[in-house]
GROMACS .gro file of C-alpha atoms in nm:
model
   92
    1UNK     CA    1   1.896   1.414  -0.374
    2UNK     CA    2   1.491   1.454  -0.371
    3UNK     CA    3   1.352   1.750  -0.330
    4UNK     CA    4   0.984   1.678  -0.202
    5UNK     CA    5   0.723   1.998  -0.204
    6UNK     CA    6   0.504   1.982   0.131
    7UNK     CA    7   0.188   2.121   0.006
    8UNK     CA    8   0.234   2.333   0.347
    9UNK     CA    9   0.572   2.421   0.407
   10UNK     CA   10   0.696   2.408   0.014
   11UNK     CA   11   1.014   2.244  -0.106
   12UNK     CA   12   1.217   2.029   0.142
   13UNK     CA   13   1.505   1.751   0.176
   14UNK     CA   14   1.372   1.372   0.135
   15UNK     CA   15   1.538   1.305   0.484
   16UNK     CA   16   1.287   1.522   0.627
   17UNK     CA   17   0.973   1.273   0.504
   18UNK     CA   18   0.923   0.887   0.580
   19UNK     CA   19   0.700   0.704   0.336
   20UNK     CA   20   0.400   0.605   0.439
   21UNK     CA   21   0.289   0.341   0.128
   22UNK     CA   22   0.012   0.339  -0.171
   23UNK     CA   23  -0.223   0.627  -0.103
   24UNK     CA   24  -0.578   0.587  -0.207
   25UNK     CA   25  -0.611   0.210  -0.068
   26UNK     CA   26  -0.951   0.218   0.136
   27UNK     CA   27  -0.980   0.058   0.462
   28UNK     CA   28  -1.192  -0.223   0.472
   29UNK     CA   29  -1.579  -0.176   0.582
   30UNK     CA   30  -1.600  -0.446   0.829
   31UNK     CA   31  -1.205  -0.558   0.885
   32UNK     CA   32  -1.356  -0.848   1.127
   33UNK     CA   33  -1.584  -0.982   0.819
   34UNK     CA   34  -1.211  -1.102   0.623
   35UNK     CA   35  -1.056  -1.364   0.579
   36UNK     CA   36  -0.728  -1.424   0.695
   37UNK     CA   37  -0.665  -1.425   0.338
   38UNK     CA   38  -0.841  -1.102   0.245
   39UNK     CA   39  -0.652  -0.868   0.582
   40UNK     CA   40  -0.328  -1.012   0.452
   41UNK     CA   41  -0.441  -0.914   0.088
   42UNK     CA   42  -0.506  -0.568   0.267
   43UNK     CA   43  -0.238  -0.531   0.455
   44UNK     CA   44   0.028  -0.663   0.219
   45UNK     CA   45  -0.039  -0.685  -0.177
   46UNK     CA   46   0.011  -0.335  -0.314
   47UNK     CA   47   0.068  -0.208  -0.672
   48UNK     CA   48   0.402  -0.187  -0.837
   49UNK     CA   49   0.371   0.005  -1.136
   50UNK     CA   50   0.702   0.146  -1.340
   51UNK     CA   51   0.633   0.500  -1.409
   52UNK     CA   52   0.350   0.787  -1.182
   53UNK     CA   53   0.239   0.593  -0.854
   54UNK     CA   54   0.030   0.836  -0.600
   55UNK     CA   55   0.171   0.737  -0.257
   56UNK     CA   56   0.124   0.848   0.138
   57UNK     CA   57   0.438   1.096   0.275
   58UNK     CA   58   0.469   1.252   0.610
   59UNK     CA   59   0.662   1.585   0.650
   60UNK     CA   60   0.819   1.413   1.018
   61UNK     CA   61   1.075   1.713   1.112
   62UNK     CA   62   0.851   1.962   0.960
   63UNK     CA   63   0.469   2.051   1.004
   64UNK     CA   64   0.419   1.678   1.069
   65UNK     CA   65   0.133   1.625   0.841
   66UNK     CA   66   0.047   1.373   0.620
   67UNK     CA   67  -0.017   1.443   0.226
   68UNK     CA   68   0.008   1.231  -0.108
   69UNK     CA   69   0.191   1.239  -0.424
   70UNK     CA   70   0.236   1.094  -0.790
   71UNK     CA   71   0.626   0.969  -0.816
   72UNK     CA   72   0.718   0.843  -1.126
   73UNK     CA   73   0.896   0.529  -0.964
   74UNK     CA   74   1.104   0.475  -1.315
   75UNK     CA   75   1.283   0.823  -1.272
   76UNK     CA   76   1.201   0.930  -0.889
   77UNK     CA   77   1.048   1.254  -0.975
   78UNK     CA   78   0.760   1.424  -0.814
   79UNK     CA   79   0.464   1.468  -1.068
   80UNK     CA   80   0.211   1.624  -0.821
   81UNK     CA   81   0.199   1.681  -0.465
   82UNK     CA   82  -0.188   1.765  -0.314
   83UNK     CA   83  -0.340   1.727   0.065
   84UNK     CA   84  -0.495   1.386   0.241
   85UNK     CA   85  -0.845   1.398   0.127
   86UNK     CA   86  -0.832   1.584  -0.201
   87UNK     CA   87  -0.877   1.364  -0.578
   88UNK     CA   88  -0.539   1.230  -0.707
   89UNK     CA   89  -0.466   1.516  -1.003
   90UNK     CA   90  -0.463   1.400  -1.342
   91UNK     CA   91  -0.151   1.330  -1.505
   92UNK     CA   92  -0.059   1.350  -1.893
   0.00000   0.00000   0.00000
């Protein structure tokens, strides 16, 4: 079981959360001007690193707020959590 620390509610069981994909992916400034290939790249192409990776999470069964977490994809360890809109913390 993965224990995810919500920035507002504290550590909770992973079953209370929904994964929201890669964090810090900016929405296109003018989506109507994108080609089909550019729009597909925005929608479907994401980083898939081995190691620390910023992700979006929603505490669906708790406070229902979105936040970001840096999770090590090789060990599944949560290295940091921070509220949406805050800068990504530096991980040593």
